Coordinates of C-alpha atoms and ligand atoms in Angstrom, one line a residue:
X157 CA 21.9 42.2 -95.6
X158 CA 20.5 43.4 -92.0
X159 CA 21.9 41.7 -88.7
X160 CA 19.8 41.4 -85.3
X161 CA 21.0 40.0 -82.3
X162 CA 18.4 38.9 -80.2
X163 CA 20.6 36.8 -77.7
X164 CA 24.2 36.3 -75.9
X165 CA 24.0 40.4 -75.8
X166 CA 25.7 41.5 -72.9
X167 CA 25.5 37.5 -71.4
X168 CA 26.1 33.9 -72.4
X169 CA 23.5 32.7 -73.2
X170 CA 19.9 32.6 -75.5
X171 CA 22.5 32.7 -78.8
X172 CA 20.5 34.1 -81.5
X173 CA 21.3 36.2 -84.6
X174 CA 18.8 37.1 -87.0
X175 CA 20.0 37.7 -90.4
X176 CA 17.8 39.6 -93.3
X177 CA 18.5 39.7 -97.3
X178 CA 16.3 40.8 -99.7
X179 CA 13.8 38.1 -100.0
X180 CA 14.3 36.1 -96.9
X181 CA 15.4 35.5 -93.2
X182 CA 17.4 33.1 -91.5
X183 CA 18.5 32.6 -87.6
X184 CA 21.9 31.5 -86.8
X185 CA 21.3 29.6 -83.4
X186 CA 18.8 29.4 -82.2
X187 CA 19.6 28.9 -78.2
X188 CA 18.1 28.9 -74.8
X189 CA 18.5 31.9 -72.2
X190 CA 20.2 30.5 -69.5
X191 CA 20.7 31.4 -65.5
X192 CA 19.2 35.4 -64.2
X193 CA 15.3 35.1 -63.8
X194 CA 14.9 38.3 -66.5
X195 CA 16.9 36.4 -69.5
X196 CA 15.0 33.3 -68.8
X197 CA 10.9 35.1 -68.5
X198 CA 12.7 36.3 -72.7
X199 CA 12.3 32.1 -73.5
X200 CA 8.4 33.0 -73.2
X201 CA 8.1 36.4 -74.6
X202 CA 6.8 36.8 -78.5
X203 CA 9.3 36.5 -80.2
X204 CA 10.3 39.1 -82.1
X205 CA 9.6 38.0 -85.5
X206 CA 6.8 35.2 -86.5
X207 CA 8.5 31.8 -87.2
X208 CA 6.6 31.4 -90.1
X209 CA 8.3 34.0 -91.9
X210 CA 11.7 32.1 -91.4
X211 CA 13.6 30.1 -94.2
X212 CA 16.2 28.5 -92.0
X213 CA 17.8 28.5 -88.9
X214 CA 22.0 27.4 -88.9
X215 CA 23.3 26.1 -85.3
X216 CA 27.0 26.2 -84.7
X217 CA 26.4 23.5 -82.0
X218 CA 24.1 21.1 -79.5
X219 CA 24.6 23.0 -76.4
X220 CA 21.5 24.1 -75.8
X221 CA 22.3 28.6 -75.1
X222 CA 22.8 27.7 -79.1
X223 CA 20.3 25.2 -79.8
X224 CA 17.0 24.7 -77.0
X225 CA 15.2 26.8 -78.4
X226 CA 14.1 24.6 -81.6
X227 CA 11.2 24.1 -80.2
X228 CA 9.6 26.6 -78.7
X229 CA 10.2 28.3 -82.7
X230 CA 8.5 25.2 -84.2
X231 CA 5.9 25.8 -81.7
X232 CA 5.0 28.9 -82.9
X233 CA 5.7 27.7 -86.8
X234 CA 8.9 28.1 -88.1
X235 CA 8.6 25.2 -90.6
X236 CA 11.9 25.4 -92.9
X237 CA 14.9 23.1 -92.1
X238 CA 17.4 23.3 -89.2
X239 CA 21.3 23.6 -91.4
X240 CA 24.2 21.6 -88.8
X241 CA 26.6 19.4 -89.4
X242 CA 25.9 15.4 -88.9
X243 CA 27.5 15.2 -85.5
X244 CA 25.4 18.7 -84.3
X245 CA 22.1 16.9 -85.7
X246 CA 22.8 13.2 -83.6
X247 CA 23.9 15.5 -80.3
X248 CA 20.3 17.4 -80.5
X249 CA 18.8 14.0 -80.8
X250 CA 20.0 13.8 -76.8
X251 CA 20.1 17.1 -75.9
X252 CA 16.9 17.7 -77.1
X253 CA 14.4 15.3 -76.2
X254 CA 16.3 14.7 -72.7
X255 CA 15.8 18.6 -72.4
X256 CA 11.8 18.6 -72.8
X257 CA 12.0 16.3 -70.4
X258 CA 13.8 18.0 -67.5
X259 CA 11.9 21.1 -68.2
X260 CA 8.4 18.7 -67.4
X261 CA 9.3 17.2 -65.4
X262 CA 10.5 20.8 -63.3
X263 CA 6.8 21.6 -64.4
X264 CA 5.7 18.2 -62.4
X265 CA 8.1 19.1 -59.4
X266 CA 6.4 22.4 -58.7
X267 CA 3.3 21.7 -59.5
X268 CA 2.7 19.0 -56.9
X269 CA 5.0 20.7 -53.8
X270 CA 3.7 24.5 -55.2
X271 CA 6.3 26.1 -55.7
X272 CA 5.0 27.8 -58.5
X273 CA 3.8 30.6 -58.8
X274 CA 1.7 29.4 -62.4
X275 CA -0.7 27.1 -61.3
X276 CA -0.5 24.7 -63.4
X277 CA 2.9 25.4 -64.2
X278 CA 4.0 24.2 -67.9
X279 CA 7.0 23.1 -69.7
X280 CA 8.6 25.6 -72.1
X281 CA 8.3 22.8 -73.8
X282 CA 7.4 18.6 -73.4
X283 CA 9.6 16.1 -74.4
X284 CA 7.5 15.6 -77.4
X285 CA 7.8 18.4 -79.0
X286 CA 11.3 18.5 -78.3
X287 CA 11.9 15.1 -80.1
X288 CA 9.5 16.4 -82.8
X289 CA 11.8 19.2 -83.8
X290 CA 14.6 16.7 -85.3
X291 CA 12.9 16.0 -88.3
X292 CA 13.5 19.7 -89.8
X293 CA 17.2 18.8 -89.5
X294 CA 19.5 18.5 -92.3
X295 CA 23.3 16.9 -91.7
X296 CA 25.9 19.3 -93.6
X297 CA 29.4 18.5 -94.0
X298 CA 32.7 20.4 -92.3
X299 CA 34.4 23.1 -95.2
X300 CA 31.4 22.6 -97.4
X301 CA 30.1 25.7 -99.5
X302 CA 26.3 24.3 -99.4
X303 CA 23.5 27.2 -100.4
X304 CA 20.3 28.1 -98.8
X305 CA 17.7 28.8 -100.3
X306 CA 19.5 30.1 -103.3
X307 CA 20.1 33.1 -101.1
X308 CA 22.8 32.6 -98.7
X309 CA 26.6 30.0 -99.0
X310 CA 27.1 28.7 -96.1
X311 CA 30.4 26.5 -95.2
X312 CA 30.9 25.3 -91.1
X313 CA 34.0 24.4 -90.3
X314 CA 35.7 23.3 -87.0
X315 CA 35.6 25.2 -83.9
X316 CA 36.4 23.2 -81.1
X317 CA 34.5 23.2 -78.3
X318 CA 33.2 20.3 -78.5
X319 CA 31.9 17.5 -80.8
X320 CA 30.4 19.1 -84.0
X321 CA 31.1 22.7 -83.3
X322 CA 31.8 24.9 -85.6
X323 CA 32.3 27.8 -86.6
X324 CA 30.1 29.8 -89.5
X325 CA 30.8 31.5 -92.9
X326 CA 27.6 33.6 -94.8
X327 CA 27.8 35.3 -97.9
X328 CA 25.4 37.1 -99.3
X329 CA 25.8 38.8 -103.1
X330 CA 29.2 40.5 -101.6
X331 CA 28.7 40.5 -98.4
X332 CA 30.3 38.2 -95.7
X333 CA 30.4 37.6 -92.3
X334 CA 31.7 35.0 -89.8
X335 CA 30.1 33.9 -86.0
X336 CA 33.1 32.0 -84.4
X337 CA 30.3 30.2 -82.3
X338 CA 32.0 28.9 -79.4
X339 CA 35.2 28.8 -80.2
X340 CA 37.2 25.6 -78.1
X341 CA 40.8 25.4 -76.8
X342 CA 43.5 25.2 -79.4
X343 CA 45.0 22.3 -77.2
X344 CA 42.2 20.2 -75.6
X345 CA 43.4 16.4 -74.8
X346 CA 39.7 15.4 -76.7
X347 CA 38.6 17.6 -79.6
X348 CA 40.6 18.4 -83.0
X349 CA 42.1 22.1 -82.4
X350 CA 40.0 25.3 -84.3
X351 CA 40.3 26.0 -87.7
X352 CA 42.0 29.2 -88.8
X353 CA 39.9 31.9 -88.7
X354 CA 38.6 32.2 -92.8
X355 CA 38.0 36.2 -94.5
X356 CA 35.1 37.9 -94.2
X357 CA 33.5 41.3 -94.0
X358 CA 31.7 41.1 -90.5
X359 CA 32.9 39.3 -87.4
X360 CA 30.7 38.4 -84.6
X361 CA 32.5 36.3 -82.1
X362 CA 32.2 34.5 -79.0
X363 CA 33.7 36.5 -75.6
X364 CA 32.8 34.1 -73.1
X365 CA 35.9 34.0 -71.4
X366 CA 37.1 37.9 -72.7
X367 CA 38.8 39.4 -69.8
X368 CA 39.9 36.1 -68.5
X369 CA 43.6 34.6 -69.2
X370 CA 43.2 30.6 -68.1
X371 CA 45.3 29.6 -65.3
X372 CA 48.6 28.0 -66.5
X373 CA 48.5 25.2 -64.4
X374 CA 48.0 21.7 -65.7
X375 CA 44.5 20.5 -64.8
X376 CA 45.2 17.1 -65.0
X377 CA 47.4 17.8 -62.0
X378 CA 44.8 20.0 -60.5
X379 CA 42.1 17.2 -60.7
X380 CA 44.3 14.4 -59.5
X381 CA 45.1 16.7 -56.3
X382 CA 41.5 17.4 -56.2
X383 CA 40.5 14.3 -56.0
X384 CA 43.1 12.4 -53.1
X385 CA 42.2 15.2 -50.8
X386 CA 38.8 14.6 -51.2
X387 CA 39.6 11.1 -50.6
X388 CA 41.7 10.9 -47.9
X389 CA 39.3 12.2 -46.0
X390 CA 36.5 9.8 -47.2
X391 CA 34.9 12.1 -48.4
X392 CA 32.9 12.1 -52.5
X393 CA 33.9 14.3 -54.8
X394 CA 31.0 15.7 -56.7
X395 CA 31.1 16.7 -60.2
X396 CA 28.3 18.6 -62.4
X397 CA 29.1 18.6 -65.9
X398 CA 27.5 19.7 -68.9
X399 CA 27.2 15.5 -70.3
X400 CA 28.4 16.5 -73.6
X401 CA 32.0 17.7 -73.9
X402 CA 33.2 18.4 -70.1
X403 CA 32.2 15.2 -69.2
X404 CA 34.6 13.3 -71.8
X405 CA 37.4 15.8 -70.5
X406 CA 37.5 14.8 -67.0
X407 CA 36.6 11.1 -67.7
X408 CA 39.9 11.1 -69.8
X409 CA 41.4 12.7 -67.0
X410 CA 40.6 10.6 -64.7
X411 CA 41.6 7.5 -67.0
X412 CA 44.7 9.4 -67.2
X413 CA 45.3 10.2 -63.6
X414 CA 44.1 6.5 -62.8
X415 CA 47.0 4.8 -65.4
X416 CA 49.8 6.9 -63.8
X417 CA 48.6 5.9 -60.5
X418 CA 48.3 9.9 -59.3
X419 CA 45.2 9.1 -57.6
X420 CA 43.5 5.9 -55.0
X421 CA 41.7 3.8 -57.6
X422 CA 37.8 4.7 -56.2
X423 CA 34.6 4.0 -58.2
X424 CA 33.7 6.8 -60.4
X425 CA 29.5 7.1 -61.6
X426 CA 28.7 8.4 -64.0
X427 CA 25.2 9.5 -64.0
X428 CA 23.9 11.4 -66.4
X429 CA 21.0 9.1 -68.5
X430 CA 22.6 10.4 -71.5
X431 CA 26.3 9.3 -70.7
X432 CA 26.3 6.2 -72.6
X433 CA 23.9 7.8 -76.0
X434 CA 27.1 10.0 -76.1
X435 CA 29.8 7.4 -75.7
X436 CA 28.2 5.4 -78.9
X437 CA 28.3 9.5 -81.2
X438 CA 31.7 9.8 -79.8
X439 CA 32.5 6.5 -81.2
X440 CA 30.8 6.7 -84.2
X441 CA 32.5 9.9 -84.8
X442 CA 35.7 8.8 -83.9
X443 CA 37.5 11.5 -86.4
X444 CA 36.4 14.6 -84.5
X445 CA 38.2 13.5 -81.7
X446 CA 42.0 12.7 -80.8
X447 CA 41.8 9.9 -78.6
X448 CA 42.7 6.6 -80.7
X449 CA 39.5 4.4 -80.4
X450 CA 41.1 1.7 -78.5
X451 CA 41.6 4.9 -76.1
X452 CA 38.1 6.2 -76.1
X453 CA 37.1 3.0 -75.4
X454 CA 39.6 2.5 -72.3
X455 CA 38.4 6.4 -71.0
X456 CA 34.8 5.0 -71.0
X457 CA 35.4 1.9 -69.1
X458 CA 37.0 3.9 -66.1
X459 CA 33.3 4.7 -65.0
X460 CA 30.7 3.2 -63.5
X461 CA 26.6 4.6 -66.3
X462 CA 24.1 5.0 -63.8
X463 CA 20.6 4.1 -65.8
X464 CA 18.1 4.3 -63.3
X465 CA 16.8 7.0 -60.7
X466 CA 17.2 4.1 -58.4
X467 CA 20.6 4.0 -58.7
X468 CA 21.3 7.1 -58.6
X469 CA 19.5 7.6 -55.3
X470 CA 21.6 4.5 -53.7
X471 CA 24.9 5.6 -55.0
X472 CA 24.5 8.2 -52.3
X473 CA 24.3 6.3 -49.2
X474 CA 27.5 3.8 -51.0
X475 CA 29.4 5.0 -47.6
X476 CA 32.7 4.8 -49.3
X477 CA 35.2 8.1 -50.9
X478 CA 33.9 8.1 -54.7
X479 CA 33.4 10.3 -57.8
X480 CA 30.0 11.7 -59.0
X481 CA 30.4 12.8 -62.5
X482 CA 26.1 14.6 -63.3
X483 CA 24.7 16.7 -65.2
X484 CA 23.7 19.5 -65.5
X485 CA 27.0 21.4 -65.5
X486 CA 25.1 24.6 -63.5
X487 CA 23.5 22.7 -61.3
X488 CA 20.6 24.4 -62.9
X489 CA 18.8 20.5 -63.0
X490 CA 19.5 16.7 -63.7
X491 CA 20.2 14.5 -60.8
X492 CA 23.3 16.7 -59.5
X493 CA 20.8 18.4 -57.6
X494 CA 19.9 15.0 -56.1
X495 CA 23.6 14.4 -55.6
X496 CA 24.3 18.3 -53.6
X497 CA 21.4 17.9 -51.5
X498 CA 22.8 14.8 -50.5
X499 CA 26.5 15.4 -49.6
X500 CA 26.7 19.3 -49.4
X501 CA 26.0 19.7 -45.8
X502 CA 28.9 17.3 -45.1
X503 CA 32.6 19.1 -44.9
X504 CA 35.0 15.9 -45.8
X505 CA 32.6 16.0 -49.7
X506 CA 34.0 18.7 -52.6
X507 CA 31.7 19.8 -55.0
X508 CA 34.4 20.8 -57.9
X509 CA 33.0 22.9 -61.1
X510 CA 34.5 22.3 -64.0
X511 CA 33.6 24.9 -66.3
X512 CA 31.7 28.0 -66.9
X513 CA 29.4 29.4 -64.6
X514 CA 26.3 32.0 -66.0
X515 CA 25.4 34.8 -63.7
X516 CA 22.5 34.0 -62.1
X517 CA 22.9 29.7 -62.0
X518 CA 23.3 27.7 -59.1
X519 CA 25.9 27.0 -59.9
X520 CA 27.6 30.5 -59.9
X521 CA 25.3 31.1 -56.6
X522 CA 27.1 28.1 -55.0
X523 CA 30.9 28.4 -56.2
X524 CA 30.8 32.3 -54.7
X525 CA 31.0 30.8 -50.7
X526 CA 27.9 31.2 -49.5
X527 CA 26.6 28.7 -46.5
X528 CA 23.2 27.4 -48.0
X529 CA 20.8 26.9 -51.7
X530 CA 17.5 26.7 -52.5
X531 CA 16.6 23.6 -54.7
X532 CA 14.2 21.4 -54.9
X533 CA 12.1 23.7 -52.9
X534 CA 13.8 23.5 -49.9
X535 CA 17.3 24.9 -48.2
X536 CA 20.7 23.3 -48.4
X537 CA 23.4 23.8 -46.4
X538 CA 26.7 23.8 -48.1
X539 CA 29.2 23.1 -45.8
X540 CA 31.2 20.6 -48.9
X541 CA 34.7 22.7 -50.1
X542 CA 33.7 24.0 -53.5
X543 CA 36.2 24.5 -56.4
X544 CA 36.1 25.4 -60.0
X545 CA 38.9 23.7 -62.6
X546 CA 39.3 26.4 -64.3
X547 CA 41.8 25.7 -66.4
X548 CA 39.0 22.1 -68.1
X549 CA 36.8 25.1 -70.4
X550 CA 35.4 24.6 -73.6
X551 CA 36.1 28.1 -74.5
X552 CA 39.4 29.8 -75.5
X553 CA 40.8 32.4 -73.5
X554 CA 41.2 36.3 -74.3
X555 CA 45.2 36.3 -75.9
X556 CA 43.5 32.2 -77.3
X557 CA 40.9 34.0 -78.7
X558 CA 42.3 36.9 -79.9
X559 CA 45.4 34.5 -81.4
X560 CA 42.9 33.4 -83.8
X561 CA 41.0 36.5 -85.1
X562 CA 44.7 38.1 -85.9
X563 CA 45.2 35.9 -88.4
X564 CA 42.0 37.1 -90.8
X565 CA 44.6 38.2 -93.2
X566 CA 42.6 41.2 -94.3
X567 CA 40.9 43.3 -91.1
X568 CA 37.1 42.9 -91.1
X569 CA 35.1 46.2 -91.6
X570 CA 33.7 45.9 -88.4
X571 CA 33.9 42.8 -85.1
X572 CA 30.7 42.9 -83.4
X573 CA 31.2 41.4 -79.2
X574 CA 28.9 38.7 -77.8
X575 CA 28.6 35.3 -75.5
X576 CA 30.7 37.3 -72.6
X577 CA 28.7 38.8 -69.7
X578 CA 29.9 42.9 -70.3
X579 CA 33.1 42.7 -68.4
X580 CA 34.1 39.8 -70.6
X581 CA 33.2 41.5 -73.6
X582 CA 34.0 45.1 -73.1
X583 CA 37.4 43.6 -71.9
X584 CA 38.0 41.8 -75.4
X585 CA 37.2 45.2 -77.5
X586 CA 39.6 46.5 -75.8
X587 CA 42.2 44.5 -76.2
X588 CA 41.0 43.9 -79.8
X589 CA 40.9 48.2 -80.5
X590 CA 44.7 48.4 -78.7
X591 CA 46.1 45.0 -80.5
X592 CA 44.7 45.0 -83.7
X593 CA 43.0 48.7 -84.3
X594 CA 40.0 46.9 -85.6
X595 CA 37.0 48.1 -85.4
X596 CA 34.9 46.4 -82.5
X597 CA 31.0 46.7 -81.1
X598 CA 29.5 45.6 -78.5
X599 CA 26.1 45.1 -79.4
X600 CA 22.6 45.1 -76.8
X601 CA 19.5 43.1 -77.3
X602 CA 17.3 43.7 -79.9
X603 CA 20.6 45.5 -81.9
X604 CA 19.7 45.5 -85.8
X605 CA 22.9 46.8 -87.7
X606 CA 23.3 46.7 -91.4
X607 CA 25.3 44.6 -93.1
X608 CA 27.2 46.8 -96.6
X609 CA 27.5 44.2 -99.4
X610 CA 31.0 45.0 -101.1
X611 CA 32.7 42.5 -104.0
X612 CA 36.0 42.6 -102.9
X613 CA 35.9 39.7 -99.6
Ligands
LIG764 ZN1 29.0 26.0 -76.2

């Protein structure tokens, strides 16, 4: 069996792994590259193999850096099935279609204001193309081994992180490989914790926070401090957040802070067209998250849902302290752009980042402390306070990663460290080598390795 790394090598986006067995080809994850332009350009490249020759795709979770390339793969001829958990399938319905919609909007805007080199600017894919991809999805239960194409055995195991997120164990003729997927934290207030690691000959592990330890602060209390400070200034708190995952955690913390009277009862606007649908998905998969259905209902009532673009613009003009939670989480698109444009110039306001900001994204640029940023075809001055709530991350830190992988009953033959910027991946490699003595590799883009087939695992 051969494994080729087609993304998430020395970076956090574009997750794609090609597994070639004697007779078939499988793709594990099919994510978009995001962030730096040199990475984003890969989304437009010829695919490394003819997508028509890929037999099936396995998706670990719904985030676009793991699923967002699917419509392109299908446009290029992939016609097989896409396997994932049912929660992931439901979330992909929202995320993929929304992504197609945003890509179209961005292309339209670029054409209208003439800020693209391409004439006309075209979207990577459209809303219709994204929605069409959903027909190829097949939902799979957690913890049940299934056989794909009479060739590859697959088991999805809970990985925490977001609803439906999984690690996948793959077996073929005595060879086994475990992909961690994005691994969540052991004590998330909303999502069930990752299931213990399973035995495999090879391990592909993420390293987003491979060089970092999450602060020992209570994120709820930290958020409370920021809300109080901003409200006292009469300002608006903007929280760019992934519509799925971080948004629900932030809402949970605000609900809890309000319940304890630790913050003023200022309005909370959830300005993401997907939010209501996500809420419905959460309600149908209540067994996958920790708060009871009753508490979930209360959490949802914490925010006012903004649906129309008109209302989204209107809330900017409300002249009182408020909280606006809006996507995208890395300020790469979505309605949060307009809110930042409106509020960033005033020092009374706060922009609070609540998740990982990949290098090259606008979120990372703002967080680096720049005084102005390019967006929506213009320059926006940043005078607002800019803060990162590192501890609400949906990714395990290095200590949590190591405590997860070290429980593998016998050491794997090799550990491949992916889904992290180079310093993070290298730091995790050194920690695994020094604490466990296991052989680790940080693969490069398009590296191809032969996985030995053995029968004792
Ligand atoms: Zn993710």
